[in-house]
Backbone as JSON Lines, residues from 0, in Angstrom:
{"i":0,"aa":"X","n":[-44.35,-4.83,-37.52],"ca":[-43.1,-4.36,-37.06],"c":[-42.26,-3.79,-38.21]}
{"i":1,"aa":"X","n":[-41.01,-3.62,-37.9],"ca":[-40.07,-3.02,-38.85],"c":[-39.96,-3.83,-40.14]}
{"i":2,"aa":"X","n":[-39.87,-5.14,-40.01],"ca":[-39.76,-5.98,-41.21],"c":[-40.99,-5.84,-42.09]}
{"i":3,"aa":"X","n":[-42.16,-5.86,-41.5],"ca":[-43.41,-5.73,-42.28],"c":[-43.48,-4.39,-42.99]}
{"i":4,"aa":"X","n":[-43.06,-3.33,-42.31],"ca":[-43.07,-2.01,-42.92],"c":[-42.13,-1.95,-44.12]}
{"i":5,"aa":"X","n":[-40.94,-2.52,-43.97],"ca":[-39.99,-2.48,-45.07],"c":[-40.4,-3.38,-46.22]}
{"i":6,"aa":"X","n":[-41.01,-4.51,-45.92],"ca":[-41.51,-5.37,-47.0],"c":[-42.6,-4.65,-47.78]}
{"i":7,"aa":"X","n":[-43.45,-3.91,-47.1],"ca":[-44.48,-3.13,-47.78],"c":[-43.83,-2.04,-48.63]}
{"i":8,"aa":"X","n":[-42.77,-1.43,-48.14],"ca":[-42.04,-0.41,-48.91],"c":[-41.44,-1.03,-50.17]}
{"i":9,"aa":"X","n":[-40.85,-2.2,-50.05],"ca":[-40.25,-2.88,-51.2],"c":[-41.32,-3.22,-52.23]}
{"i":10,"aa":"X","n":[-42.46,-3.72,-51.78],"ca":[-43.56,-4.02,-52.71],"c":[-44.01,-2.76,-53.44]}
{"i":11,"aa":"X","n":[-44.09,-1.64,-52.72],"ca":[-44.49,-0.38,-53.34],"c":[-43.44,0.09,-54.35]}
{"i":12,"aa":"X","n":[-42.16,-0.09,-54.03],"ca":[-41.11,0.29,-54.97],"c":[-41.19,-0.57,-56.23]}
{"i":13,"aa":"X","n":[-41.38,-1.86,-56.06],"ca":[-41.5,-2.75,-57.22],"c":[-42.71,-2.35,-58.07]}
{"i":14,"aa":"X","n":[-43.81,-2.05,-57.42],"ca":[-45.0,-1.61,-58.14],"c":[-44.71,-0.35,-58.94]}
{"i":15,"aa":"X","n":[-44.0,0.58,-58.33],"ca":[-43.65,1.82,-59.02],"c":[-42.75,1.59,-60.22]}
{"i":16,"aa":"X","n":[-41.86,0.61,-60.13],"ca":[-40.98,0.29,-61.25],"c":[-41.73,-0.41,-62.38]}
{"i":17,"aa":"X","n":[-42.72,-1.21,-62.03],"ca":[-43.5,-1.94,-63.03],"c":[-44.59,-1.08,-63.69]}
{"i":18,"aa":"X","n":[-45.11,-0.12,-62.97],"ca":[-46.24,0.67,-63.44],"c":[-46.06,1.3,-64.82]}
{"i":19,"aa":"X","n":[-44.89,1.86,-65.15],"ca":[-44.75,2.49,-66.46],"c":[-44.9,1.52,-67.65]}
{"i":20,"aa":"X","n":[-44.71,0.24,-67.41],"ca":[-44.85,-0.73,-68.52],"c":[-46.1,-1.58,-68.39]}
{"i":21,"aa":"X","n":[-46.91,-1.33,-67.39],"ca":[-48.15,-2.1,-67.23],"c":[-49.04,-2.0,-68.47]}
{"i":22,"aa":"X","n":[-49.08,-0.83,-69.08],"ca":[-49.94,-0.65,-70.25],"c":[-49.57,-1.62,-71.36]}
{"i":23,"aa":"X","n":[-48.29,-1.94,-71.48],"ca":[-47.86,-2.87,-72.53],"c":[-48.42,-4.27,-72.28]}
{"i":24,"aa":"X","n":[-48.4,-4.68,-71.04],"ca":[-48.92,-6.0,-70.67],"c":[-50.43,-6.04,-70.89]}
{"i":25,"aa":"X","n":[-51.1,-4.97,-70.52],"ca":[-52.55,-4.91,-70.71],"c":[-52.88,-4.92,-72.2]}
{"i":26,"aa":"X","n":[-52.17,-4.12,-72.98],"ca":[-52.41,-4.08,-74.42],"c":[-52.2,-5.45,-75.05]}
{"i":27,"aa":"X","n":[-51.15,-6.16,-74.63],"ca":[-50.87,-7.48,-75.18],"c":[-51.99,-8.47,-74.87]}
{"i":28,"aa":"X","n":[-52.67,-8.27,-73.76],"ca":[-53.78,-9.16,-73.42],"c":[-55.05,-8.82,-74.18]}
{"i":29,"aa":"X","n":[-55.11,-7.61,-74.72],"ca":[-56.32,-7.15,-75.41],"c":[-56.18,-7.09,-76.93]}
{"i":30,"aa":"X","n":[-54.97,-6.97,-77.43],"ca":[-54.74,-6.79,-78.86],"c":[-53.95,-8.0,-79.37]}
{"i":31,"aa":"X","n":[-54.56,-8.76,-80.24],"ca":[-53.97,-10.03,-80.68],"c":[-52.63,-9.86,-81.39]}
{"i":32,"aa":"X","n":[-52.45,-8.79,-82.15],"ca":[-51.21,-8.64,-82.91],"c":[-50.16,-7.76,-82.21]}
{"i":33,"aa":"X","n":[-50.3,-7.59,-80.91],"ca":[-49.3,-6.84,-80.15],"c":[-48.66,-7.77,-79.13]}
{"i":34,"aa":"X","n":[-47.35,-7.66,-79.0],"ca":[-46.66,-8.4,-77.96],"c":[-45.69,-7.46,-77.24]}
{"i":35,"aa":"X","n":[-45.49,-7.72,-75.99],"ca":[-44.6,-6.91,-75.18],"c":[-43.17,-7.19,-75.63]}
{"i":36,"aa":"X","n":[-42.38,-6.14,-75.85],"ca":[-40.98,-6.35,-76.24],"c":[-40.24,-7.22,-75.21]}
{"i":37,"aa":"X","n":[-39.34,-8.04,-75.71],"ca":[-38.61,-8.99,-74.86],"c":[-37.83,-8.29,-73.75]}
{"i":38,"aa":"X","n":[-37.23,-7.13,-74.06],"ca":[-36.45,-6.45,-73.02],"c":[-37.35,-5.95,-71.88]}
{"i":39,"aa":"X","n":[-38.58,-5.63,-72.21],"ca":[-39.53,-5.2,-71.16],"c":[-39.93,-6.39,-70.31]}
{"i":40,"aa":"X","n":[-40.2,-7.52,-70.94],"ca":[-40.55,-8.72,-70.17],"c":[-39.4,-9.14,-69.27]}
{"i":41,"aa":"X","n":[-38.19,-9.06,-69.77],"ca":[-37.0,-9.41,-68.98],"c":[-36.86,-8.46,-67.79]}
{"i":42,"aa":"X","n":[-37.04,-7.17,-68.04],"ca":[-36.95,-6.18,-66.98],"c":[-38.01,-6.43,-65.91]}
{"i":43,"aa":"X","n":[-39.24,-6.66,-66.33],"ca":[-40.33,-6.88,-65.38],"c":[-40.06,-8.11,-64.52]}
{"i":44,"aa":"X","n":[-39.55,-9.17,-65.14],"ca":[-39.21,-10.37,-64.38],"c":[-38.09,-10.08,-63.39]}
{"i":45,"aa":"X","n":[-37.12,-9.28,-63.8],"ca":[-36.0,-8.93,-62.92],"c":[-36.48,-8.1,-61.73]}
{"i":46,"aa":"X","n":[-37.43,-7.22,-61.95],"ca":[-37.98,-6.41,-60.84],"c":[-38.68,-7.33,-59.84]}
{"i":47,"aa":"X","n":[-39.49,-8.27,-60.34],"ca":[-40.19,-9.19,-59.43],"c":[-39.2,-10.07,-58.68]}
{"i":48,"aa":"X","n":[-38.18,-10.55,-59.36],"ca":[-37.15,-11.37,-58.71],"c":[-36.42,-10.57,-57.64]}
{"i":49,"aa":"X","n":[-36.05,-9.34,-57.96],"ca":[-35.35,-8.49,-56.99],"c":[-36.23,-8.24,-55.77]}
{"i":50,"aa":"X","n":[-37.48,-7.96,-56.0],"ca":[-38.4,-7.71,-54.89],"c":[-38.48,-8.94,-53.98]}
{"i":51,"aa":"X","n":[-38.62,-10.12,-54.58],"ca":[-38.68,-11.35,-53.78],"c":[-37.38,-11.58,-53.02]}
{"i":52,"aa":"X","n":[-36.24,-11.31,-53.65],"ca":[-34.94,-11.5,-53.01],"c":[-34.77,-10.54,-51.84]}
{"i":53,"aa":"X","n":[-35.15,-9.29,-52.04],"ca":[-35.04,-8.29,-50.97],"c":[-35.95,-8.65,-49.8]}
{"i":54,"aa":"X","n":[-37.17,-9.05,-50.11],"ca":[-38.1,-9.43,-49.04],"c":[-37.59,-10.64,-48.27]}
{"i":55,"aa":"X","n":[-36.99,-11.6,-48.97],"ca":[-36.42,-12.78,-48.3],"c":[-35.25,-12.37,-47.4]}
{"i":56,"aa":"X","n":[-34.44,-11.41,-47.86],"ca":[-33.32,-10.93,-47.04],"c":[-33.84,-10.23,-45.79]}
{"i":57,"aa":"X","n":[-34.92,-9.49,-45.94],"ca":[-35.53,-8.83,-44.77],"c":[-35.99,-9.89,-43.78]}
{"i":58,"aa":"X","n":[-36.7,-10.9,-44.28],"ca":[-37.17,-11.98,-43.41],"c":[-36.01,-12.71,-42.73]}
{"i":59,"aa":"X","n":[-34.9,-12.87,-43.44],"ca":[-33.77,-13.63,-42.92],"c":[-32.93,-12.87,-41.9]}
{"i":60,"aa":"X","n":[-33.12,-11.56,-41.81],"ca":[-32.35,-10.77,-40.85],"c":[-32.72,-11.21,-39.43]}
{"i":61,"aa":"X","n":[-31.76,-11.83,-38.76],"ca":[-32.04,-12.43,-37.45],"c":[-32.11,-11.42,-36.31]}
{"i":62,"aa":"X","n":[-31.5,-10.24,-36.53],"ca":[-31.51,-9.23,-35.48],"c":[-31.37,-7.85,-36.11]}
{"i":63,"aa":"X","n":[-31.37,-6.83,-35.29],"ca":[-31.32,-5.45,-35.79],"c":[-30.03,-5.19,-36.56]}
{"i":64,"aa":"X","n":[-28.92,-5.71,-36.1],"ca":[-27.64,-5.52,-36.78],"c":[-27.69,-6.12,-38.18]}
{"i":65,"aa":"X","n":[-28.24,-7.32,-38.3],"ca":[-28.35,-7.96,-39.61],"c":[-29.3,-7.18,-40.51]}
{"i":66,"aa":"X","n":[-30.36,-6.66,-39.94],"ca":[-31.3,-5.86,-40.72],"c":[-30.62,-4.59,-41.22]}
{"i":67,"aa":"X","n":[-29.9,-3.9,-40.36],"ca":[-29.23,-2.66,-40.75],"c":[-28.15,-2.91,-41.8]}
{"i":68,"aa":"X","n":[-27.57,-4.1,-41.81],"ca":[-26.56,-4.43,-42.82],"c":[-27.15,-4.43,-44.22]}
{"i":69,"aa":"X","n":[-28.46,-4.59,-44.34],"ca":[-29.13,-4.55,-45.64],"c":[-29.03,-3.17,-46.29]}
{"i":70,"aa":"X","n":[-28.7,-2.17,-45.51],"ca":[-28.59,-0.8,-46.01],"c":[-27.17,-0.42,-46.4]}
{"i":71,"aa":"X","n":[-26.22,-1.34,-46.18],"ca":[-24.82,-1.09,-46.5],"c":[-24.52,-1.46,-47.94]}
{"i":72,"aa":"X","n":[-24.03,-0.5,-48.7],"ca":[-23.64,-0.77,-50.1],"c":[-22.32,-1.52,-50.1]}
{"i":73,"aa":"X","n":[-22.16,-2.45,-51.04],"ca":[-20.88,-3.15,-51.13],"c":[-19.78,-2.2,-51.57]}
{"i":74,"aa":"X","n":[-18.59,-2.41,-51.04],"ca":[-17.44,-1.58,-51.39],"c":[-16.25,-2.47,-51.74]}
{"i":75,"aa":"X","n":[-15.36,-1.93,-52.57],"ca":[-14.16,-2.67,-52.92],"c":[-13.05,-2.38,-51.9]}
{"i":76,"aa":"X","n":[-11.88,-2.93,-52.14],"ca":[-10.76,-2.78,-51.2],"c":[-10.35,-1.33,-50.99]}
{"i":77,"aa":"X","n":[-10.65,-0.48,-51.98],"ca":[-10.3,0.94,-51.87],"c":[-11.4,1.78,-51.23]}
{"i":78,"aa":"X","n":[-12.51,1.13,-50.85],"ca":[-13.62,1.84,-50.24],"c":[-14.61,2.43,-51.22]}
{"i":79,"aa":"X","n":[-14.48,2.08,-52.5],"ca":[-15.41,2.59,-53.52],"c":[-16.67,1.73,-53.56]}
{"i":80,"aa":"X","n":[-17.8,2.38,-53.62],"ca":[-19.07,1.67,-53.71],"c":[-19.13,0.92,-55.04]}
{"i":81,"aa":"X","n":[-19.48,-0.36,-54.97],"ca":[-19.48,-1.19,-56.17],"c":[-20.87,-1.68,-56.57]}
{"i":82,"aa":"X","n":[-21.89,-1.28,-55.85],"ca":[-23.25,-1.71,-56.18],"c":[-24.25,-1.09,-55.23]}
{"i":83,"aa":"X","n":[-25.46,-1.57,-55.34],"ca":[-26.54,-1.08,-54.49],"c":[-26.56,-1.81,-53.16]}
{"i":84,"aa":"X","n":[-27.05,-1.16,-52.12],"ca":[-27.28,-1.89,-50.88],"c":[-28.3,-2.99,-51.14]}
{"i":85,"aa":"X","n":[-28.24,-4.09,-50.42],"ca":[-29.2,-5.18,-50.65],"c":[-30.66,-4.74,-50.58]}
{"i":86,"aa":"X","n":[-30.97,-3.77,-49.73],"ca":[-32.35,-3.32,-49.56],"c":[-32.84,-2.53,-50.78]}
{"i":87,"aa":"X","n":[-31.94,-2.13,-51.65],"ca":[-32.31,-1.31,-52.81],"c":[-31.74,-1.86,-54.1]}
{"i":88,"aa":"X","n":[-31.56,-3.17,-54.17],"ca":[-30.9,-3.77,-55.33],"c":[-31.89,-4.16,-56.42]}
{"i":89,"aa":"X","n":[-32.54,-3.15,-56.98],"ca":[-33.46,-3.35,-58.11],"c":[-32.69,-3.13,-59.41]}
{"i":90,"aa":"X","n":[-33.18,-3.72,-60.51],"ca":[-32.5,-3.5,-61.8],"c":[-32.69,-2.05,-62.28]}
{"i":91,"aa":"X","n":[-31.78,-1.63,-63.16],"ca":[-31.91,-0.31,-63.76],"c":[-33.16,-0.28,-64.64]}
{"i":92,"aa":"X","n":[-33.83,0.85,-64.65],"ca":[-35.04,1.0,-65.45],"c":[-34.71,0.95,-66.93]}
{"i":93,"aa":"X","n":[-35.68,0.47,-67.71],"ca":[-35.51,0.42,-69.18],"c":[-36.21,1.6,-69.81]}
């Protein structure tokens, strides 16, 4: 259904965000004197955490209205967008 499709989309987005740094992780596993920079490890962990959080929010949506609310970006009292919609709340790329 709709939830399964969107969870697959989120997994694909997370994969796309991680792919550019995959080579670093592979190199670190093959080359003894190479280690992945800390900021990359932090970013990769944040992408995985965001993906899990978004998927949990999708699962928790009890009805169509709650699901559609995942696409609403937060706004301040003046109506200015203050962040990403929950369905797209991934960290900024490094």
